Coordinates of C-alpha atoms and ligand atoms in Angstrom, one line a residue:
X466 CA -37.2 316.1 -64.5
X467 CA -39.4 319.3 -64.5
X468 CA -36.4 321.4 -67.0
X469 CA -36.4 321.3 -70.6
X470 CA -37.2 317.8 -72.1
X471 CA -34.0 316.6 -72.8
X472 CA -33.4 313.8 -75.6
X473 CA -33.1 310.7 -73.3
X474 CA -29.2 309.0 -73.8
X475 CA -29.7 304.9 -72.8
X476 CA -26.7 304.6 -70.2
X477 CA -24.4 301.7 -70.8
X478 CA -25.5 298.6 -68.3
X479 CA -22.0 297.3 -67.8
X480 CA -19.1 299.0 -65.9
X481 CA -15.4 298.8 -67.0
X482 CA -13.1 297.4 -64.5
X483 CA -10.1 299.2 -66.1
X484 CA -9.9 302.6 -68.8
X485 CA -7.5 305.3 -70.0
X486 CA -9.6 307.9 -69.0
X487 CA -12.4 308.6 -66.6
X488 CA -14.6 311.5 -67.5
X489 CA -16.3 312.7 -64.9
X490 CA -20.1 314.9 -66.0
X491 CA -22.3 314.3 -68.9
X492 CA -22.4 318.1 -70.0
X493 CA -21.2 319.7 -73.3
X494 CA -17.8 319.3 -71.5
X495 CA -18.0 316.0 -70.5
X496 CA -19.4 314.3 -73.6
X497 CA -17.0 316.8 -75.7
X498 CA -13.8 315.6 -74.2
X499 CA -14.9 312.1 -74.3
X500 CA -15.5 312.1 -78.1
X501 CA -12.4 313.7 -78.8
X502 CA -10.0 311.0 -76.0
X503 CA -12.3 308.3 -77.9
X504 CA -11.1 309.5 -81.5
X505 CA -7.6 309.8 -80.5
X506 CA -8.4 305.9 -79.7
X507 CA -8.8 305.7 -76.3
X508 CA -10.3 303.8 -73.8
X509 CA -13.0 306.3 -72.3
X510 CA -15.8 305.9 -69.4
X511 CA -18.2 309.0 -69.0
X512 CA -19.7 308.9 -65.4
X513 CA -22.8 310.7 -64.9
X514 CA -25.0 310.8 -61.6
X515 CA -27.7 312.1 -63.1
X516 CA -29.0 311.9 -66.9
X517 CA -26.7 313.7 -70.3
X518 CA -26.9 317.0 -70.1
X519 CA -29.7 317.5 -67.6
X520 CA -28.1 320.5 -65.5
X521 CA -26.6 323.6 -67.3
X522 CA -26.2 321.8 -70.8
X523 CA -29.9 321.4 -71.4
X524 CA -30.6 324.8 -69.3
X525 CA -28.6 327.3 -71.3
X526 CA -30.1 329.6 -74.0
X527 CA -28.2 327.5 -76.9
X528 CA -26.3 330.7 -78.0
X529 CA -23.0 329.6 -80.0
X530 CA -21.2 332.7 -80.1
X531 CA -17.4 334.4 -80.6
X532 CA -19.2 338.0 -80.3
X533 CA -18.1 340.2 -77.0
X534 CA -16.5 336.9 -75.9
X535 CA -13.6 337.7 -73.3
X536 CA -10.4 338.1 -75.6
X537 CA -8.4 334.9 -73.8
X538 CA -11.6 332.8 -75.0
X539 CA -11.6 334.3 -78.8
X540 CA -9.2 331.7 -80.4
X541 CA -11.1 328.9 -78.3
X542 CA -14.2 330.2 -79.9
X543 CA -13.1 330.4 -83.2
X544 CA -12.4 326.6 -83.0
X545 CA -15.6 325.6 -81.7
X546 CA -17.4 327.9 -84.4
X547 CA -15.6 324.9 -87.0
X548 CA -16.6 322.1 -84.9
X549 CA -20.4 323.1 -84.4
X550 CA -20.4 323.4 -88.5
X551 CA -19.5 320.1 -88.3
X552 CA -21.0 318.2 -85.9
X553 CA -24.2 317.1 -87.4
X554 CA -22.0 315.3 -89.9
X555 CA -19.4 313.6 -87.3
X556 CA -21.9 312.9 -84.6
X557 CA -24.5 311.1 -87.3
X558 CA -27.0 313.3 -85.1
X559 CA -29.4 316.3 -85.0
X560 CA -28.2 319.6 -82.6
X561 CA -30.0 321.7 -83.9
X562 CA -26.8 324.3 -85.0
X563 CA -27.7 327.1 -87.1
X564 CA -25.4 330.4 -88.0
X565 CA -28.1 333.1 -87.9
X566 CA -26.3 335.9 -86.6
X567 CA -26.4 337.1 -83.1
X568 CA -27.0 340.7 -82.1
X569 CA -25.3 343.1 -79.3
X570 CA -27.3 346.3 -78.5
X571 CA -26.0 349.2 -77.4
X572 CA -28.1 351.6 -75.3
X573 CA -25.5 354.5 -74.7
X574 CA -22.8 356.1 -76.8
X575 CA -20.7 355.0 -74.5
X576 CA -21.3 351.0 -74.8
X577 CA -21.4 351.6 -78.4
X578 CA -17.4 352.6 -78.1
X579 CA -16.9 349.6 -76.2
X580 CA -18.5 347.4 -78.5
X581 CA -17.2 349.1 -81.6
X582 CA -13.4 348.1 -79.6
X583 CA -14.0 344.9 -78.5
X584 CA -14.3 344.4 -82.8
X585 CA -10.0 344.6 -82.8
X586 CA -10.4 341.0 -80.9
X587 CA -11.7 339.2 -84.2
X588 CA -9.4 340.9 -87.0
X589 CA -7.8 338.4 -89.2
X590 CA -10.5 335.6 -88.3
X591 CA -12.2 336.8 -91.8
X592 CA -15.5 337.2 -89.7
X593 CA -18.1 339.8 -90.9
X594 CA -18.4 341.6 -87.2
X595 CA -19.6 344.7 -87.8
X596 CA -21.3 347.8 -85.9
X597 CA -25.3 348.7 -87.2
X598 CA -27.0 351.5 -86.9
X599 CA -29.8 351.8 -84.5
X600 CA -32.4 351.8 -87.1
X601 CA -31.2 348.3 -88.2
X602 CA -31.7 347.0 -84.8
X603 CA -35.7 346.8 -84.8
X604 CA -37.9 348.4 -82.5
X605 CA -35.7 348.9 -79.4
X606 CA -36.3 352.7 -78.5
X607 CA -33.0 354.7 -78.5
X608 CA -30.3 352.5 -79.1
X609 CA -27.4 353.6 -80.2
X610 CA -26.7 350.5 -82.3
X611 CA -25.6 346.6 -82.3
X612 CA -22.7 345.2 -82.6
X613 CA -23.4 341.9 -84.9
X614 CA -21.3 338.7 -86.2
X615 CA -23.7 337.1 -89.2
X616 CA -21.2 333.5 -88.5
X617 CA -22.7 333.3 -84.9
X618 CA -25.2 331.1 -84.1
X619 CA -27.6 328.4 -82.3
X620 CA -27.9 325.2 -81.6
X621 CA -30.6 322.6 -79.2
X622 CA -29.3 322.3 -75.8
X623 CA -31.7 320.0 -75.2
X624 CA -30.0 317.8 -78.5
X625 CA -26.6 318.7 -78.5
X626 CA -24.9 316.7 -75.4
X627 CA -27.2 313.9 -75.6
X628 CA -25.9 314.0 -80.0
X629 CA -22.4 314.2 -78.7
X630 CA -22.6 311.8 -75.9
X631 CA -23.6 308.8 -78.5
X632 CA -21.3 309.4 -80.5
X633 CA -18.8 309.1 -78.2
X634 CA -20.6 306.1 -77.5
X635 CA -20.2 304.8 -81.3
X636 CA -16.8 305.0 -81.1
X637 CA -16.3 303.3 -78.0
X638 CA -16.5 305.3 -75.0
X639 CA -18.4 303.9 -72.1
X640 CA -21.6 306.0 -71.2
X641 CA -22.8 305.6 -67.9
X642 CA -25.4 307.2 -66.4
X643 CA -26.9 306.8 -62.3
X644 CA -23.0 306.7 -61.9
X645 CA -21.6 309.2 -59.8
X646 CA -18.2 310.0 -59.2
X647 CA -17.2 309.3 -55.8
X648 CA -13.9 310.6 -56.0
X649 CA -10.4 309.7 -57.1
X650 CA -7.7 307.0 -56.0
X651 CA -4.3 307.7 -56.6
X652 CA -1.2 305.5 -55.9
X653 CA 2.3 306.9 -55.4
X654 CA 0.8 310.3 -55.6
X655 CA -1.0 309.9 -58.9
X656 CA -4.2 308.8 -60.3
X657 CA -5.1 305.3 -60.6
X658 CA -9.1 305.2 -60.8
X659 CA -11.9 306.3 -59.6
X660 CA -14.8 304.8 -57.5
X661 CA -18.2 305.0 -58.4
X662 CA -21.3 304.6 -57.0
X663 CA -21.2 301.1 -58.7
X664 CA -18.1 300.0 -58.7
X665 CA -14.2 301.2 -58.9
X666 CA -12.6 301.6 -62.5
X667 CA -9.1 301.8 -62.7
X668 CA -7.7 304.6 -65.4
X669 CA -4.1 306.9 -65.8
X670 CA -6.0 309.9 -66.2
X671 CA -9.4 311.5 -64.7
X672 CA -11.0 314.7 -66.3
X673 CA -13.6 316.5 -64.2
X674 CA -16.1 318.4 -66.3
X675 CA -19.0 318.6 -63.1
X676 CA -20.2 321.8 -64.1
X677 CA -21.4 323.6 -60.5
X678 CA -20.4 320.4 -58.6
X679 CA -16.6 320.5 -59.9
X680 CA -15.7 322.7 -56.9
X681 CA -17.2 319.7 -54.0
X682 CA -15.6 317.1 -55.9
X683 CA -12.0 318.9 -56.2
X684 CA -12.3 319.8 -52.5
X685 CA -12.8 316.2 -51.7
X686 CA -9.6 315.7 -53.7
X687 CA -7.8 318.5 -51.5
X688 CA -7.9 320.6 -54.5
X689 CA -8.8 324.5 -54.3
X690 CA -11.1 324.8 -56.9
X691 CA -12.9 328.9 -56.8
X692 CA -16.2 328.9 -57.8
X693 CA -19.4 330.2 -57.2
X694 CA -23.0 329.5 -58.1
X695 CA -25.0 331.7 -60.2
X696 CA -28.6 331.9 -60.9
X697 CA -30.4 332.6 -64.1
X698 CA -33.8 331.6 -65.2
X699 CA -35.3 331.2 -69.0
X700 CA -38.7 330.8 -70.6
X701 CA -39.5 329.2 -74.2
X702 CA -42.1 330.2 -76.0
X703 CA -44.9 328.5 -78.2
X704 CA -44.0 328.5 -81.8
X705 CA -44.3 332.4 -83.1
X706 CA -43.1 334.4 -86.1
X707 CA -40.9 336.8 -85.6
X708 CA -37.2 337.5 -85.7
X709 CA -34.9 334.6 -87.1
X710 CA -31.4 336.5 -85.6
X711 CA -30.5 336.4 -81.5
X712 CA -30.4 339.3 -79.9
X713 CA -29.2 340.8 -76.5
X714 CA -30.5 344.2 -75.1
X715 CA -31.1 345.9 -72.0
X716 CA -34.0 343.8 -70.8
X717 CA -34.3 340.8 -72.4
X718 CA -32.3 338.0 -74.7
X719 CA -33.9 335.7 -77.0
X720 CA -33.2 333.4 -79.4
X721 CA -35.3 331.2 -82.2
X722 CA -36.1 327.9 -81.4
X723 CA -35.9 325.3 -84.2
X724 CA -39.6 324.1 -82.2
X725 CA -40.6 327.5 -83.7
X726 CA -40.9 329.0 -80.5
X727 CA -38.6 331.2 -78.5
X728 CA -36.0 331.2 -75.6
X729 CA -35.9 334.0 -73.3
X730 CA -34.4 335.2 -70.5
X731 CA -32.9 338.4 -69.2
X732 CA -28.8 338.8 -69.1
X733 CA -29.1 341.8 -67.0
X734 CA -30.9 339.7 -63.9
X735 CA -29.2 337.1 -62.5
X736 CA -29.3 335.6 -58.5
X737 CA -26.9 334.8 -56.1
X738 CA -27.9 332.9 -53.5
X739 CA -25.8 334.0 -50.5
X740 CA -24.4 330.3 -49.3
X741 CA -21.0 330.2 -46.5
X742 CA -18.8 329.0 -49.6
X743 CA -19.8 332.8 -51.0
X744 CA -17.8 334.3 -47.8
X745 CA -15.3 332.0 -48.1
X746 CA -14.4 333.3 -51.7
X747 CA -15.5 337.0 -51.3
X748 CA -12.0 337.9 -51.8
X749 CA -11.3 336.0 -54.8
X750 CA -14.9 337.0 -56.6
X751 CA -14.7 340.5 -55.2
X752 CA -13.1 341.9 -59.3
X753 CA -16.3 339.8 -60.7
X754 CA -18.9 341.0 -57.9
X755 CA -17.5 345.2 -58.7
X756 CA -17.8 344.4 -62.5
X757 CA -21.1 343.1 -62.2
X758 CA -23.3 343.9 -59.5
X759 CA -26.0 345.6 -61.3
X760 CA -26.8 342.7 -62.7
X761 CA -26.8 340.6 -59.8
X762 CA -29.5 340.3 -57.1
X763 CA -28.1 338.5 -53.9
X764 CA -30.6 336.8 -52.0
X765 CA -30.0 334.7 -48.5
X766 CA -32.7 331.7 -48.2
X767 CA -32.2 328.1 -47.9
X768 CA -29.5 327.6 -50.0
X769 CA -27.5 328.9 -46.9
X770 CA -28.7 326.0 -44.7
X771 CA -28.5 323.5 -47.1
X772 CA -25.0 324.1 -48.4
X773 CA -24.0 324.0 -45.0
X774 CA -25.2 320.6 -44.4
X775 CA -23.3 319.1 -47.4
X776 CA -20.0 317.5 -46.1
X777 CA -17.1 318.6 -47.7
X778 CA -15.0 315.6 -47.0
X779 CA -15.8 311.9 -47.5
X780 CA -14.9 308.5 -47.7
X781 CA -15.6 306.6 -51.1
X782 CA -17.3 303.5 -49.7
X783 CA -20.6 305.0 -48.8
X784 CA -23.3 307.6 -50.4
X785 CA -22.0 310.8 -51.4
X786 CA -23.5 314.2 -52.0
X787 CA -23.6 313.5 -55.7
X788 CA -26.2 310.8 -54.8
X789 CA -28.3 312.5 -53.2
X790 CA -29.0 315.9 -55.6
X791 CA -29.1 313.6 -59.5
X792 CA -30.9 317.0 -60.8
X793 CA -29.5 320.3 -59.8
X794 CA -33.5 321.7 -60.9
X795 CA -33.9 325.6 -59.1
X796 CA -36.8 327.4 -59.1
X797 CA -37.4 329.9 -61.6
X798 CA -37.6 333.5 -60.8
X799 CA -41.1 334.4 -62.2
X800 CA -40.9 338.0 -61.2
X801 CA -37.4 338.5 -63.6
X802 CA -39.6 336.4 -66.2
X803 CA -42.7 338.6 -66.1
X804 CA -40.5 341.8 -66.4
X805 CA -38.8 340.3 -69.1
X806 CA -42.0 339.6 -71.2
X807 CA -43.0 343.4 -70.5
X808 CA -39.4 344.3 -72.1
X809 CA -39.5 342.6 -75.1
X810 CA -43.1 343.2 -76.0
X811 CA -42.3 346.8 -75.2
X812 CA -39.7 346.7 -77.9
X813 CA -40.9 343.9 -80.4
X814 CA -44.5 344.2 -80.5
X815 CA -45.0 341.1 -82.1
X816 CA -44.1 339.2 -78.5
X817 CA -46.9 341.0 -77.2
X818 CA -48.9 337.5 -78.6
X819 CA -46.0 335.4 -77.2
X820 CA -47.9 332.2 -75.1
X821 CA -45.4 331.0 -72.9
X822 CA -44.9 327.1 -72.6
X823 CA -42.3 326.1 -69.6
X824 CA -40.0 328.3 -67.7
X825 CA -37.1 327.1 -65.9
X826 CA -33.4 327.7 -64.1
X827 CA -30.3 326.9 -64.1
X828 CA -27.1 327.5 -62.0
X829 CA -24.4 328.9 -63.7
X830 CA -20.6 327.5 -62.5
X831 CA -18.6 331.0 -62.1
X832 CA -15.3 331.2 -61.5
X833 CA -13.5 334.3 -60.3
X834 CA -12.7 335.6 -63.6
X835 CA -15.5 334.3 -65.9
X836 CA -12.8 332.3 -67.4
X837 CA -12.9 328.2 -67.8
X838 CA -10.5 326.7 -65.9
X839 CA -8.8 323.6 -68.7
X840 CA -5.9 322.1 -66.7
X841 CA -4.1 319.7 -65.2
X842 CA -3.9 319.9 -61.5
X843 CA -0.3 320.0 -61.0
X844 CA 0.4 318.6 -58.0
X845 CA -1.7 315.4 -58.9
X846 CA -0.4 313.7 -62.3
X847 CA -3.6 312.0 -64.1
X848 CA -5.9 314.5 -62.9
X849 CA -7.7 317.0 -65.0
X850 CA -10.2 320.1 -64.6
X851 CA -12.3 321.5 -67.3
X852 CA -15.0 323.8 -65.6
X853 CA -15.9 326.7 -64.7
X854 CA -17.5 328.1 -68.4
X855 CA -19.2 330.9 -66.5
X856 CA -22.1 331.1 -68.4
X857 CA -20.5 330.6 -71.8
X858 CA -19.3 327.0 -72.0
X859 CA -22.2 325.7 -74.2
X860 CA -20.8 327.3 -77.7
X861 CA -17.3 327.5 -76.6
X862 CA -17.5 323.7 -75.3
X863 CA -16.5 321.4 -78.4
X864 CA -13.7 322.8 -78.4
X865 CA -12.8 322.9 -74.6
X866 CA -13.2 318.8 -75.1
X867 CA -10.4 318.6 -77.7
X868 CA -8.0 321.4 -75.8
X869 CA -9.0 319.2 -72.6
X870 CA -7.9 315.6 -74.6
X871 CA -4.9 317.5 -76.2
X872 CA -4.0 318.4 -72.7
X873 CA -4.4 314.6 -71.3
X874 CA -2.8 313.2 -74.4
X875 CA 0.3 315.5 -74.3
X876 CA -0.7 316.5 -78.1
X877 CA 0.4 319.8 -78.8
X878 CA -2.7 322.1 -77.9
X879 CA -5.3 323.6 -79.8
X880 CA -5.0 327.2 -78.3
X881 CA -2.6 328.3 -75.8
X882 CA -4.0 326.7 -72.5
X883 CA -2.0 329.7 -70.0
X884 CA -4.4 331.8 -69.8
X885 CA -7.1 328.5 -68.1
X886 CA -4.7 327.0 -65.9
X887 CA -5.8 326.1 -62.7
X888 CA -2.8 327.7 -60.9
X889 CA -3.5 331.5 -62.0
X890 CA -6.0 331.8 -59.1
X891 CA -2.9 330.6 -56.9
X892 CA 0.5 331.9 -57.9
X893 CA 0.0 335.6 -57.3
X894 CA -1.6 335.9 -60.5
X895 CA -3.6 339.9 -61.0
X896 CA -7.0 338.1 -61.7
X897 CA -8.5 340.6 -64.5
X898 CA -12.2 340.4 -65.3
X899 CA -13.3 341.2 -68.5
X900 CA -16.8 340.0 -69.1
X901 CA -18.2 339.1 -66.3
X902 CA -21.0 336.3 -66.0
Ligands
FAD1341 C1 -29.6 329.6 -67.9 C2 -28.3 329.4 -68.6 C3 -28.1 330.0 -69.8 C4 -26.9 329.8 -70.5 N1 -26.7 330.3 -71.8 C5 -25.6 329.9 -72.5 C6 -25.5 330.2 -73.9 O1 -26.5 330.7 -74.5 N2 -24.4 330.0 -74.5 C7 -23.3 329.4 -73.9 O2 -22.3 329.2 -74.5 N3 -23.4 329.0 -72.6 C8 -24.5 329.3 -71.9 N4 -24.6 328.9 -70.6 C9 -23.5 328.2 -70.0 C10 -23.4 326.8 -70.4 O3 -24.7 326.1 -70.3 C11 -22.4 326.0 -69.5 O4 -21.2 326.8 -69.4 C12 -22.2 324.6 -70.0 O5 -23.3 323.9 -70.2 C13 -21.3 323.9 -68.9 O6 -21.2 322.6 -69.3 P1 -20.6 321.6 -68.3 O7 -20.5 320.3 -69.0 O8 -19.3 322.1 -67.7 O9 -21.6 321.5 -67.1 P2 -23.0 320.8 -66.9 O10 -23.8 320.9 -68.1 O11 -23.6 321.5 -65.7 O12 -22.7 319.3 -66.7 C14 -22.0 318.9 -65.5 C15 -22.5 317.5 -65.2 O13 -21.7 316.9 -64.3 C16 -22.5 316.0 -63.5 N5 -21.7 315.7 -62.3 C17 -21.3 316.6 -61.4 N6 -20.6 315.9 -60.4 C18 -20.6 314.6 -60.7 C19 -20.1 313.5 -60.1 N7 -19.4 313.5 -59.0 N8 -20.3 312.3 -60.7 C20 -21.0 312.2 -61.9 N9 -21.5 313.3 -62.5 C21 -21.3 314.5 -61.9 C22 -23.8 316.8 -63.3 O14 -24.8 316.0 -63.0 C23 -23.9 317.5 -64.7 O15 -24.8 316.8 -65.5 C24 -25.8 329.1 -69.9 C25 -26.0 328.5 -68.6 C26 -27.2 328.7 -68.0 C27 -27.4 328.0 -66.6

């Protein structure tokens, strides 16, 4: 695979005939929801068609973070902040988490205000989220100041699902990897198992955690599923000294890497690839597309052609689409990179030296109000959705796996689940977009 290396994850040889629970995706999602179903003491089988964590979970910039988080995904957040302190200890494994504070800048008075507001979100969670003043901030020329949270943090997404899948593992779950999902079978209206590209298992409940494939697979299921593709691309750096916190401006993002390098990429630059599902939820992404069109660049290429090809429909005894693509792997956008470079050297001299060792992309799953969709589908009892993290589901996603096995279990939930049911982008729900993607 020409992304990130990620740490390789062995998958099981043998394929259950009969589980609790089908997981569906190897991401943060996936493998989080399938440690948490196998803790409760369930019988678990992860199918990925590809390898853990090889699309968006290895892709992503490894920020763990509660700060400027849309307020429905605070007390989420505030969960997984807990988790990620603990998961070196309960996976047995390295993922790399560090808290070293993460950084907001603020380039007009005006975004300073809404900063300094969005603080009200995170009272009473004992958090040290604070504004700075400019001069704190480093080099960047005429901010107004940062909004920063010293608890946020980091961890390896090139560790962290492959840590969490294995663990899983050592507690029972079956990991299987080359295993696409072909789709569900249900009988008398609900789920009874899935078939696989090697063979059918037969489960109660199914959990769909396919990251930017979640909305094929639903359709397949004749479930309506909004969501769009978005494109952002990232560079890491050989090992450098420099700044230890994460930072966001106008321009440019980075984070330390525990390599000693960097990862980089630009927030502010992100690519839509115009494809016919795009018109066919114009309406629904229109909020998202108004809130944050300067920082997207749509572009009409191949994409369009190819996603037309794809069939939407199927039947589950010969090769589907998740067969044929085991890598989602996009090209890069060198020019955003370059630009990017120019930013941050601009404003922290000392990346002026920076060599730069691999760049790569990876498509963001969007849905139409940046907002993770963890639900069941109600009109088919057994099935499950947890997708659609927007660009954020990597720190918020250990604890998206236990609202997601609290949800299949019937426990009584971690957080509210309202605000990520499916439904809302169905029932006549005002779809409110706070953050964008
Ligand atoms: C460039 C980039 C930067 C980001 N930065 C951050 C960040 O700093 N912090 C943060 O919190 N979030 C970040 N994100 C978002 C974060 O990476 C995602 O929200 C998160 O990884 C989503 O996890 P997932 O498990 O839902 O999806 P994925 O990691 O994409 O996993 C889905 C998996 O499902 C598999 N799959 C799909 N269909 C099937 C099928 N039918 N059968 C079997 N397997 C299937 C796929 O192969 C894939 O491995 C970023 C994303 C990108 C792309």
């Amino acid at each position: 695979m020409p992304g990130p290396l990620v740490v390789p994850v062995q998958g099981d040889e043998t394929v259950p005939r009969d589980v609790d629970v089908v997981v569906i995706g190897g991401g943060i999602i996936g493998v989080s929801t399938a440690l948490e179903l196998a803790d409760d003491g369930l019988r678990v089988a992860l199918c990925e068609k590809g390898g853990i964590g090889h699309e968006q979970s290895s892709r992503n910039w490894g920020w763990v973070r509660i700060t400027r988080r849309d307020p429905r995904e605070v007390a989420l957040m505030s969960h997984a902040m807990r988790l990620w302190a603990g998961m070196g200890a309960r996976t047995g494994r390295d993922t790399g988490y560090v808290r070293s504070g993460i950084m907001f800048t603020c380039p007009t008075d005006r975004s300073y205000a809404e900063h300094e507001a969005w603080i009200d979100n995170v009272r009473g969670l004992g958090l040290g989220t604070r504004m700075v003043p400019g001069a704190a901030v480093g080099g960047i020329d005429g901010v107004k100041g940062a909004l920063f949270t010293p608890e946020d943090g980091r961890a390896e997404p090139q560790k962290a699902a492959p840590a969490i899948a294995e663990a899983a593992r050592d507690r029972g779950a079956h990991i299987l990897t080359g295993c696409a999902g072909r789709g569900i079978e249900t009988s008398a209206g609900a789920v009874s198992g899935v078939v696989t590209e090697r063979g059918r298992i037969g489960c109660r409940a199914v959990v769909l955690a396919g990251g930017a494939w979640s909305n094929l697979f639903a359709g397949n299921a004749g479930v309506d599923l909004p969501q769009l593709r978005v494109l952002n691309s990232v560079l890491r750096t050989e090992p450098l000294a420099g700044p230890e916190h994460t930072v966001w401006a106008m321009g440019f993002a980075f984070r330390k890497r525990q390599d000693g390098g960097y990862t980089i990429a630009s927030g502010h630059e992100n690519v839509v690839n115009i494809v016919p599902k795009t018109f066919r939820y114009a309406r629904a992404f229109l909020p998202a597309l108004r809130h944050e069109w300067r920082s997207l660049k749509l572009r009409i290429g191949a994409d369009f052609i190819a996603e037309a090809r794809i069939p939407k429909r199927w039947s589950l005894d010969a090769p589907t689409p998740f067969e044929a693509v085991r890598v989602l792997d996009p090209a890069p956008d060198r020019a955003i990179l370059d630009r990017v470079m120019r930013n941050l050297a601009r404003d922290f001299p000392v990346f002026a030296q920076a060599r730069v060792a691999q760049r790569w992309a990876g498509y963001i799953d969007a849905t139409p109000d940046a907002v993770p969709v963890i639900s069941p589908v109600d009109h088919v009892p057994g099935f499950f959705i947890a997708t659609g993290f927007s660009g954020h589901g990597f720190g918020i996603g250990p604890a998206a796996g236990r609202l997601m096995a609290d949800l299949v279990t019937g426990r009584a939930p971690l957080v509210d689940p309202a605000d990520f049911r499916l439904s809302r982008f169905t029932d006549g729900s005002k779809i409110k977009v706070v953050t964008g993607f």
